[in-house]
Coordinates of C-alpha atoms in Angstrom, one line a residue:
Chain A
M1 CA 0.1 0.1 0.2
R2 CA 2.1 2.8 -1.5
F3 CA 1.2 6.0 -0.5
S4 CA 3.9 9.0 -0.8
M5 CA 4.8 10.4 2.5
T6 CA 6.3 14.1 2.4
N7 CA 9.4 14.9 4.2
E8 CA 7.6 16.8 6.5
M9 CA 5.2 13.6 7.5
M10 CA 8.8 11.7 7.9
R11 CA 10.4 14.4 10.2
E12 CA 7.2 14.3 12.5
I13 CA 7.0 10.6 12.8
I14 CA 10.6 10.6 13.9
M15 CA 10.3 13.4 16.4
D16 CA 7.0 11.8 17.7
H17 CA 8.8 8.4 18.3
Y18 CA 11.9 10.3 19.8
G19 CA 9.5 12.3 22.1
N20 CA 7.3 9.3 23.0
P21 CA 9.1 6.3 22.3
R22 CA 6.7 3.1 22.2
N23 CA 7.3 0.0 24.0
K24 CA 10.0 1.8 26.2
K25 CA 10.1 -0.1 29.3
E26 CA 12.2 -2.7 31.1
T27 CA 11.0 -6.1 32.3
D28 CA 12.9 -8.8 34.7
N29 CA 10.6 -11.4 33.5
S30 CA 13.2 -14.2 32.8
E31 CA 11.2 -15.5 29.8
Y32 CA 12.1 -12.5 28.1
Q33 CA 15.5 -12.8 26.0
T34 CA 17.7 -9.4 26.5
I35 CA 20.1 -8.2 24.2
F36 CA 22.4 -5.4 24.9
M37 CA 23.5 -3.2 22.2
D38 CA 26.2 -0.5 22.4
S39 CA 28.6 1.2 20.2
V40 CA 32.3 2.0 20.0
S41 CA 31.8 5.0 18.2
C42 CA 28.9 6.7 19.7
I43 CA 27.2 6.9 23.0
D44 CA 23.9 4.6 22.3
K45 CA 23.3 1.8 24.8
I46 CA 20.3 0.2 24.2
Y47 CA 18.5 -3.2 25.4
I48 CA 16.2 -5.1 23.5
Q49 CA 13.8 -7.5 25.1
A50 CA 11.6 -10.0 23.4
L51 CA 9.2 -12.6 24.5
V52 CA 9.2 -15.5 22.0
K53 CA 6.7 -18.2 22.3
N54 CA 5.9 -21.0 19.8
D55 CA 7.6 -18.7 17.1
V56 CA 5.5 -15.6 17.6
L57 CA 7.0 -12.7 19.0
I58 CA 4.4 -12.1 21.8
D59 CA 6.0 -8.7 23.2
V60 CA 9.0 -6.5 22.3
L61 CA 10.5 -4.1 24.5
W62 CA 13.4 -1.8 24.8
H63 CA 15.3 0.7 26.9
G64 CA 18.3 2.6 27.1
V65 CA 19.9 5.7 25.9
G66 CA 20.1 6.9 22.3
C67 CA 20.1 9.9 20.0
A68 CA 16.9 10.9 17.8
I69 CA 17.6 8.4 15.0
S70 CA 18.4 5.3 17.3
T71 CA 15.4 5.8 19.5
A72 CA 12.7 6.5 16.9
S73 CA 14.0 3.6 14.9
T74 CA 13.9 1.3 17.6
S75 CA 10.7 2.5 18.8
I76 CA 9.2 1.7 15.3
M77 CA 10.5 -1.4 15.2
T78 CA 9.3 -2.7 18.3
E79 CA 5.6 -1.5 17.2
L80 CA 6.2 -3.2 13.7
L81 CA 7.6 -6.5 15.1
K82 CA 5.1 -7.1 18.1
G83 CA 2.7 -10.1 17.4
K84 CA 4.8 -11.2 14.1
T85 CA 6.0 -14.8 13.5
T86 CA 9.7 -15.1 13.7
K87 CA 9.6 -15.5 10.0
Q88 CA 7.6 -12.4 9.3
A89 CA 9.7 -10.5 11.4
Q90 CA 12.9 -11.8 9.7
Y91 CA 11.3 -10.9 6.3
I92 CA 10.6 -7.2 7.8
L93 CA 14.1 -6.9 9.2
D94 CA 15.8 -8.0 5.9
Q95 CA 13.6 -5.3 4.2
Y96 CA 14.5 -2.4 6.4
L97 CA 18.2 -3.4 6.2
K98 CA 18.0 -3.4 2.2
M99 CA 16.4 -0.2 2.7
I100 CA 18.9 1.4 4.7
H101 CA 21.7 0.0 2.5
E102 CA 19.9 1.4 -0.7
E103 CA 19.2 -1.9 -2.0
P104 CA 15.7 -2.6 -3.7
F105 CA 13.4 -3.7 -0.9
D106 CA 9.7 -4.5 -0.2
E107 CA 8.4 -1.4 1.0
S108 CA 4.8 -2.9 1.8
V109 CA 6.1 -4.4 5.2
L110 CA 7.8 -1.5 6.5
D111 CA 5.1 0.8 7.3
E112 CA 6.3 4.1 9.2
A113 CA 9.8 2.4 9.0
I114 CA 10.3 4.0 5.7
V115 CA 10.8 7.3 7.4
F116 CA 14.7 6.1 7.6
M117 CA 14.7 5.7 3.8
N118 CA 17.1 8.9 3.8
T119 CA 19.9 7.6 6.3
S120 CA 22.3 6.6 3.8
R121 CA 22.4 10.4 3.1
Q122 CA 24.2 10.6 6.8
P123 CA 26.4 7.3 6.3
A124 CA 27.9 7.9 9.9
R125 CA 24.2 7.4 11.1
I126 CA 23.4 4.0 9.4
K127 CA 24.6 2.6 12.9
C128 CA 22.2 4.5 14.6
A129 CA 19.2 3.8 12.5
T130 CA 20.1 -0.1 12.7
I131 CA 21.2 -0.5 16.3
G132 CA 18.0 -1.9 17.5
W133 CA 17.4 -3.7 14.3
N134 CA 20.6 -5.6 14.6
G135 CA 19.7 -6.5 18.2
M136 CA 16.5 -7.8 17.2
E137 CA 18.2 -10.0 14.7
K138 CA 20.8 -11.4 17.3
I139 CA 17.6 -12.4 19.3
L140 CA 15.8 -13.9 16.2
N141 CA 19.1 -15.9 15.2
G142 CA 19.6 -17.1 18.7
N143 CA 16.1 -18.2 18.5
K144 CA 16.9 -20.2 15.5
K145 CA 20.0 -21.8 16.8
D146 CA 18.3 -23.1 20.1
R147 CA 16.0 -25.6 18.1
Chain B
M1 CA 49.6 35.7 10.7
D2 CA 48.5 35.7 7.2
V3 CA 45.8 33.0 7.5
D4 CA 44.8 33.2 4.0
K5 CA 48.5 32.4 2.8
I6 CA 48.6 29.6 5.6
R7 CA 45.6 28.2 4.3
Q8 CA 47.1 27.7 0.7
D9 CA 49.4 25.2 2.3
F10 CA 46.9 23.1 3.3
P11 CA 45.3 20.5 0.6
M12 CA 42.3 20.0 2.6
L13 CA 41.5 23.7 2.7
R14 CA 41.9 24.2 -1.0
G15 CA 38.4 23.3 -2.3
I16 CA 37.5 20.0 -0.4
K17 CA 33.7 19.7 0.0
M18 CA 31.5 17.4 2.4
Q19 CA 27.8 17.2 1.8
G20 CA 28.4 19.7 -1.0
K21 CA 29.5 22.5 1.2
P22 CA 33.3 23.7 1.8
L23 CA 34.8 22.0 4.4
I24 CA 34.9 23.5 7.7
Y25 CA 37.1 21.7 9.8
F26 CA 36.6 22.1 13.6
D27 CA 37.9 18.8 15.1
N28 CA 41.4 19.9 15.6
A29 CA 41.6 18.1 19.0
A30 CA 41.1 14.8 17.5
T31 CA 43.5 15.3 14.7
S32 CA 45.0 18.3 12.9
L33 CA 45.1 18.8 9.1
K34 CA 48.5 18.3 7.1
P35 CA 50.2 20.9 5.3
Q36 CA 51.8 20.0 1.9
C37 CA 55.4 20.0 3.4
V38 CA 54.6 17.2 5.7
L39 CA 53.3 15.1 2.8
D40 CA 56.1 15.9 0.6
A41 CA 58.5 14.8 3.0
I42 CA 57.1 11.6 3.7
L43 CA 56.8 10.8 0.0
D44 CA 60.5 12.3 -0.5
Y45 CA 61.5 9.5 1.9
Y46 CA 60.0 6.7 0.0
R47 CA 61.0 8.0 -3.1
N48 CA 64.4 9.2 -2.5
F49 CA 66.0 7.6 0.6
N50 CA 63.8 4.2 1.6
A51 CA 65.8 2.5 4.0
N52 CA 65.5 1.1 7.6
S53 CA 67.2 3.1 10.6
H54 CA 70.1 1.9 12.5
R55 CA 70.8 -0.9 10.4
G56 CA 72.7 0.0 7.0
D57 CA 76.3 0.9 6.3
Y58 CA 75.2 2.4 3.0
D59 CA 74.5 6.0 2.1
I60 CA 70.8 6.0 2.1
A61 CA 70.5 4.1 5.2
H62 CA 72.9 6.7 6.8
H63 CA 70.7 9.5 5.4
V64 CA 67.7 8.0 7.3
D65 CA 70.0 7.6 10.6
V66 CA 71.0 11.2 10.4
L67 CA 67.2 12.4 9.5
F68 CA 66.2 10.2 12.6
E69 CA 68.4 11.9 15.0
E70 CA 68.0 15.4 13.7
T71 CA 64.4 14.8 14.1
R72 CA 65.1 14.1 17.8
E73 CA 67.1 16.9 18.2
K74 CA 64.6 19.2 16.7
I75 CA 61.7 18.0 18.9
A76 CA 63.9 18.2 22.0
G77 CA 64.7 22.1 20.9
F78 CA 60.9 22.3 20.3
I79 CA 59.9 21.6 24.1
N80 CA 63.3 22.6 25.8
A81 CA 64.7 18.8 26.4
N82 CA 68.1 17.2 25.7
A83 CA 67.7 14.7 22.7
N84 CA 68.3 11.8 24.8
E85 CA 65.0 12.3 26.6
I86 CA 63.0 12.2 23.6
V87 CA 61.6 8.8 23.1
F88 CA 59.8 8.0 19.7
T89 CA 56.0 6.4 20.4
A90 CA 53.4 5.5 18.4
N91 CA 50.9 8.3 20.1
T92 CA 50.2 9.5 23.6
S93 CA 48.4 6.6 24.6
M94 CA 51.6 4.6 23.7
G95 CA 53.5 7.1 25.8
L96 CA 51.4 7.1 29.0
N97 CA 51.2 3.0 29.0
M98 CA 55.0 3.0 28.6
V99 CA 55.1 5.3 31.8
A100 CA 52.6 3.3 33.7
Y101 CA 54.1 -0.1 32.9
G102 CA 57.7 1.0 33.1
L103 CA 57.0 2.6 36.8
M104 CA 54.7 -0.4 37.8
P105 CA 57.7 -2.2 39.4
K106 CA 58.2 0.9 41.6
I107 CA 54.2 0.6 42.7
K108 CA 53.8 -1.2 46.2
E109 CA 50.3 -2.2 47.7
G110 CA 48.5 0.8 49.4
D111 CA 50.6 3.2 47.1
E112 CA 48.3 6.0 45.7
I113 CA 47.9 7.4 42.2
L114 CA 46.4 10.6 41.7
L115 CA 44.4 11.5 38.7
S116 CA 41.3 13.7 37.9
E117 CA 37.6 13.0 36.7
A118 CA 38.4 15.2 33.5
E119 CA 41.0 12.6 32.1
H120 CA 40.9 11.0 28.8
A121 CA 40.9 7.4 28.9
S122 CA 44.3 7.2 28.0
N123 CA 45.5 8.7 31.0
L124 CA 43.1 6.4 33.1
L125 CA 42.9 2.8 31.9
P126 CA 46.5 2.3 31.9
W127 CA 46.9 3.6 35.9
F128 CA 43.6 1.4 36.5
K129 CA 45.8 -1.6 35.3
V130 CA 48.6 -0.9 37.5
A131 CA 46.5 -0.2 40.3
E132 CA 44.8 -3.6 39.9
E133 CA 48.2 -5.4 39.2
K134 CA 49.7 -3.6 42.4
K135 CA 46.6 -3.3 44.5
A136 CA 47.6 0.5 44.5
I137 CA 44.8 3.0 44.9
I138 CA 43.5 5.2 42.6
R139 CA 42.5 8.9 43.8
Y140 CA 40.7 11.9 42.0
I141 CA 41.9 15.4 42.7
P142 CA 38.5 17.4 43.0
L143 CA 37.6 19.7 40.1
T144 CA 36.1 23.1 40.9
K145 CA 32.6 24.0 40.1
E146 CA 33.7 24.9 36.4
G147 CA 35.8 22.0 35.8
R148 CA 39.2 23.0 36.9
L149 CA 42.0 21.8 39.0
T150 CA 43.7 23.9 41.6
V151 CA 46.8 23.7 43.4
E152 CA 44.6 24.1 46.5
N153 CA 42.9 20.9 45.6
L154 CA 46.0 19.1 44.7
K155 CA 47.4 20.0 48.2
K156 CA 44.4 18.5 49.7
S157 CA 44.8 15.0 47.7
L158 CA 48.6 14.4 48.1
S159 CA 49.5 12.0 50.8
P160 CA 52.7 10.5 51.8
R161 CA 51.6 7.5 50.0
T162 CA 51.2 9.0 46.4
K163 CA 53.3 7.6 44.1
I164 CA 52.4 8.9 40.8
V165 CA 50.1 12.1 39.7
S166 CA 49.2 11.8 36.0
L167 CA 47.2 14.9 34.5
A168 CA 46.2 16.3 31.4
H169 CA 47.8 19.5 30.5
V170 CA 44.9 20.7 28.7
S171 CA 41.8 18.8 29.1
N172 CA 40.4 17.6 26.0
V173 CA 36.8 18.3 26.7
L174 CA 36.9 21.5 28.7
G175 CA 39.9 22.9 27.3
Y176 CA 41.1 24.4 30.8
I177 CA 45.0 24.7 30.9
L178 CA 46.7 23.3 34.1
D179 CA 49.2 25.3 35.9
V180 CA 51.9 22.4 35.5
K181 CA 54.9 24.7 36.8
S182 CA 53.0 25.2 40.0
F183 CA 51.6 21.5 40.2
A184 CA 55.2 20.3 39.7
K185 CA 56.5 22.4 42.7
E186 CA 53.8 21.1 44.8
I187 CA 54.5 17.3 43.6
H188 CA 58.1 17.4 44.1
K189 CA 57.7 18.6 47.7
T190 CA 56.8 14.7 47.9
Q191 CA 58.3 11.6 46.5
A192 CA 55.6 11.4 43.8
L193 CA 56.5 11.6 40.2
F194 CA 54.3 14.2 37.9
V195 CA 53.4 12.6 34.6
V196 CA 51.6 15.1 32.1
D197 CA 49.4 14.2 29.1
G198 CA 50.4 16.8 26.6
A199 CA 48.2 15.8 23.6
Q200 CA 46.0 19.0 23.8
S201 CA 48.8 21.2 24.7
V202 CA 52.0 20.7 22.8
P203 CA 50.4 21.3 19.5
H204 CA 49.1 24.8 20.7
M205 CA 51.5 26.5 22.9
K206 CA 55.0 27.1 23.6
I207 CA 56.3 24.2 25.9
D208 CA 59.4 24.3 28.1
V209 CA 60.0 21.1 30.0
Q210 CA 62.7 22.3 32.1
D211 CA 60.5 25.6 33.2
L212 CA 57.4 23.3 33.9
D213 CA 59.6 20.7 35.7
C214 CA 57.2 17.7 34.8
D215 CA 58.9 14.5 35.0
F216 CA 57.3 12.8 31.8
L217 CA 55.4 14.4 29.1
C218 CA 53.6 12.6 26.5
F219 CA 52.2 13.8 23.1
S220 CA 51.1 12.8 19.5
G221 CA 52.3 14.0 16.3
H222 CA 49.2 13.9 14.3
K223 CA 47.4 16.6 16.4
M224 CA 50.5 19.0 15.5
L225 CA 50.6 18.5 11.4
A226 CA 52.5 15.5 11.3
P227 CA 51.4 12.0 10.4
T228 CA 49.3 9.8 12.5
G229 CA 51.4 6.8 14.0
I230 CA 54.0 9.1 15.6
G231 CA 54.3 10.5 19.2
V232 CA 56.9 11.3 21.7
L233 CA 57.5 10.4 25.3
Y234 CA 59.6 12.9 27.2
G235 CA 61.2 12.0 30.4
K236 CA 63.8 13.5 32.6
Y237 CA 67.1 11.4 31.6
D238 CA 67.6 9.7 35.0
L239 CA 63.9 8.6 35.3
L240 CA 64.2 7.2 31.8
C241 CA 67.6 5.5 32.7
D242 CA 65.5 3.9 35.9
M243 CA 62.6 2.8 34.1
E244 CA 61.6 -0.7 32.3
P245 CA 60.9 -0.9 28.4
L246 CA 57.2 -2.0 27.7
M247 CA 58.5 -3.6 24.7
S248 CA 61.7 -5.7 23.9
G249 CA 63.2 -6.7 20.5
G250 CA 65.7 -5.6 18.2
G251 CA 67.4 -2.1 18.7
M252 CA 66.8 -1.6 22.4
N253 CA 69.3 -4.3 23.6
T254 CA 73.2 -4.1 23.6
H255 CA 73.7 -8.0 23.9
F256 CA 72.0 -11.3 24.9
N257 CA 72.7 -14.6 25.2
M258 CA 71.2 -18.2 25.1
C259 CA 70.7 -18.1 29.0
G260 CA 68.2 -15.0 28.5
K261 CA 70.7 -12.6 29.7
V262 CA 69.8 -9.2 28.2
G263 CA 71.8 -5.8 28.4
L264 CA 69.5 -2.8 27.7
Q265 CA 70.8 0.3 25.7
N266 CA 70.4 3.3 27.3
P267 CA 67.6 5.7 26.7
P268 CA 66.0 6.5 24.4
L269 CA 66.8 3.4 22.2
R270 CA 65.9 1.3 25.1
F271 CA 62.1 2.1 24.5
E272 CA 62.3 1.9 20.8
A273 CA 62.3 -1.8 20.0
G274 CA 61.5 -2.7 16.4
T275 CA 61.5 -1.0 13.0
P276 CA 60.4 2.6 13.8
N277 CA 57.8 4.6 12.0
I278 CA 60.4 6.5 9.9
E279 CA 58.0 8.3 7.6
G280 CA 56.1 9.5 10.7
V281 CA 59.5 10.9 12.2
V282 CA 60.3 12.3 8.7
G283 CA 56.9 14.0 8.7
F284 CA 57.4 15.1 12.2
Y285 CA 60.4 17.0 11.0
A286 CA 58.7 18.9 8.5
A287 CA 55.8 19.7 10.8
I288 CA 58.1 20.9 13.3
D289 CA 59.8 23.4 10.8
Y290 CA 56.5 24.6 9.7
L291 CA 55.1 25.3 13.1
N292 CA 58.5 26.8 14.5
A293 CA 58.2 29.3 11.1
I294 CA 54.9 30.6 12.5
G295 CA 55.8 30.3 15.9
M296 CA 53.9 28.6 18.9
E297 CA 53.4 32.1 20.8
N298 CA 51.4 33.2 17.5
I299 CA 49.5 30.0 17.1
D300 CA 48.7 30.3 20.8
K301 CA 47.5 33.9 20.5
R302 CA 45.4 33.2 17.3
E303 CA 43.8 29.9 18.7
R304 CA 42.6 32.0 21.8
A305 CA 41.3 34.6 19.7
L306 CA 39.1 32.5 17.7
K307 CA 37.8 30.7 21.0
K308 CA 37.0 34.2 22.5
Y309 CA 35.3 35.1 19.2
A310 CA 33.4 31.6 19.0
I311 CA 32.2 32.0 22.7
Q312 CA 31.3 35.8 22.2
E313 CA 29.0 34.9 19.3
L314 CA 27.7 31.7 20.7
Q315 CA 26.5 33.5 23.5
Q316 CA 24.0 35.1 21.6
C317 CA 22.2 32.1 20.3
E318 CA 19.7 31.3 23.0
N319 CA 19.4 27.5 22.1
V320 CA 23.1 26.8 22.8
I321 CA 24.4 25.7 26.1
L322 CA 28.1 26.3 26.7
Y323 CA 30.1 24.4 29.1
N324 CA 33.5 25.8 29.1
K325 CA 33.2 29.6 28.3
E326 CA 35.9 30.7 30.6
S327 CA 38.7 28.1 29.3
E328 CA 41.3 29.5 27.6
S329 CA 42.5 26.9 24.6
G330 CA 40.5 26.7 21.6
I331 CA 38.0 24.1 22.5
V332 CA 34.2 24.9 22.7
T333 CA 32.0 22.3 24.4
F334 CA 28.4 22.9 24.1
N335 CA 24.8 21.3 23.2
I336 CA 21.9 22.4 21.2
K337 CA 19.0 22.7 23.6
G338 CA 16.9 19.6 23.2
V339 CA 19.1 18.0 20.5
F340 CA 21.2 14.8 21.5
S341 CA 24.8 15.5 20.7
Q342 CA 25.1 12.8 17.9
D343 CA 22.0 14.2 16.1
A344 CA 23.7 17.7 16.2
G345 CA 26.9 15.9 14.8
S346 CA 25.0 14.7 11.8
Y347 CA 23.2 18.3 11.4
F348 CA 26.6 19.9 11.2
N349 CA 28.1 17.4 9.0
S350 CA 25.2 18.2 6.5
K351 CA 26.4 21.8 6.5
G352 CA 29.7 20.6 5.9
I353 CA 31.1 21.3 9.5
C354 CA 33.3 18.6 11.1
V355 CA 33.0 18.3 14.8
R356 CA 33.3 15.7 17.7
T357 CA 30.3 14.3 19.4
G358 CA 29.7 12.3 22.6
L359 CA 31.8 11.6 25.5
H360 CA 35.0 12.5 23.8
C361 CA 36.8 9.5 25.7
A362 CA 36.3 11.3 29.0
K363 CA 33.7 9.0 30.3
I364 CA 33.5 10.1 33.9
L365 CA 33.3 13.8 33.1
T366 CA 29.8 13.4 31.7
D367 CA 28.7 12.8 35.3
F368 CA 30.3 16.1 36.4
L369 CA 28.5 17.8 33.3
K370 CA 25.4 16.1 33.9
T371 CA 24.8 15.3 30.3
D372 CA 24.8 12.4 28.3
G373 CA 27.1 13.9 25.7
T374 CA 28.4 17.0 24.1
V375 CA 29.4 18.7 21.1
R376 CA 32.9 19.7 20.9
A377 CA 34.5 22.1 18.2
S378 CA 38.3 22.6 18.2
F379 CA 39.9 25.4 16.7
A380 CA 43.2 25.7 15.0
F381 CA 45.5 28.6 13.7
Y382 CA 44.3 27.9 10.0
N383 CA 40.5 28.1 10.7
T384 CA 39.1 31.7 10.1
E385 CA 36.0 34.0 11.9
A386 CA 34.3 33.4 8.5
E387 CA 34.1 29.9 9.4
I388 CA 33.1 30.4 12.9
D389 CA 30.2 32.9 11.4
T390 CA 28.9 29.6 9.3
F391 CA 29.3 27.7 12.4
V392 CA 27.1 29.7 14.5
E393 CA 24.4 30.6 12.1
A394 CA 24.2 26.7 11.9
C395 CA 24.0 26.6 15.7
R396 CA 21.2 28.8 15.5
N397 CA 19.1 26.8 13.3
G398 CA 20.1 23.7 15.2
G399 CA 16.6 22.7 16.3
N400 CA 15.7 21.7 12.8
F401 CA 18.3 18.8 13.3
L402 CA 16.5 16.5 10.9
D403 CA 17.4 18.8 7.9
A404 CA 20.3 16.4 7.9
F405 CA 18.0 13.6 6.3
F406 CA 15.2 15.6 4.6
D407 CA 16.7 19.1 3.5
D408 CA 16.8 18.9 -0.2
K409 CA 19.3 21.9 -0.7

């Protein structure tokens, strides 16, 4: 469902998620898998927590400190992946990373995440736009290995 | 100082663009730009007298040796030391590690190492290691409210157990200049040795180690027009003689046998195992000549003026939070209100401006400043007031930091 989003709309979406990040809370429920992502080159420190049951992402949470780009991209990711099967989640993740790296991608599954399509204009920020997504990928891959 | 003429000497300042805008390089505290004469000197070495040092009996090898030792003398002159007190290192971090590990055998359980909260990781982590190995104690000299170190606070922190005091001459975040001379006077009333991290001072001001009377001083070439990978450890000769080398190997021994008995060279060669960074030394030679021709006093004066001008202009921007208005050196540390430092960094990038963002490797200091990170603009003598004007204008509009991603202009 392609619709053309103006730059102004994209800015607003990023600022909205930066100002009011979704699913930003910490749980000590041991059923959740936790991944800590930090970076040598920047000061982002982001934890991703996911509850996976029967190959479904029942819940996706995050907490930590980050810039507007890492905060908004992680927030949008949690909304997008919550309730998806691990297979669907992996597909969405792949499309997102393809978009970030300027490869052909299926935008029909990315919803608000397409606001990051211009990230490659600031190559130094690709790590910010992907830090949460890379964390999620670790959880998904770890999940595969366990079986 | 004819800045327009000086700028012609730097290829990076002759038409290089970033994000389609003329490059404004305000990250000089990270590394300086290099003038053509330094690049020429490096190429000259590889093209015309490529040989190893201290190894050959042939003419071009001899030429390398002569140039190598001439550079040592030149650097000694630059900081008023003797040539045998100048050890070539890779960078400041390596120099500080060489001192920390070299002095480690002298540290005993319960000894105190005195540092500050404003130090760079390079002047903290080697000492943490020493403290851990020797069960020594790390203490921090308290900073004043504005972030300075004072002799008064030093006096309160020194104890009969203090063995080492290791401090930055100029803080890489706040840019305050330490009164090294008064500190040395106070420290030398005790048994402690005074190590100075000169990474941010030697490139920007006249240094006289005999007048300052510090025991060790480490600095990097790449922050003062020389290539990366070459630095200097200065130490008082007697102290160097009494210090263990961190690295062993070729060039640092006089003899060795099958039983593992090794005779050490005298300093500085004792600390220079392995083939050195010859292109780095050759480039350093040209860099020192270039700095001397302008004069360190002139460089100091010019950079202080740039800092003063930047502060004066930035104070008029309501959305700019300044953390070091009062500091003397050419470092401005700030934030744009409501903008995470790294978002500001990309925004400046989109305007062609290079600044550093984050914690600047001084991770303890952020607690002191009560912020998650800052933006740092650091000036060099080749920067201009016009560049600062462009930068200040960008700061004024810094709230629109997402322009970096969505502005089509």
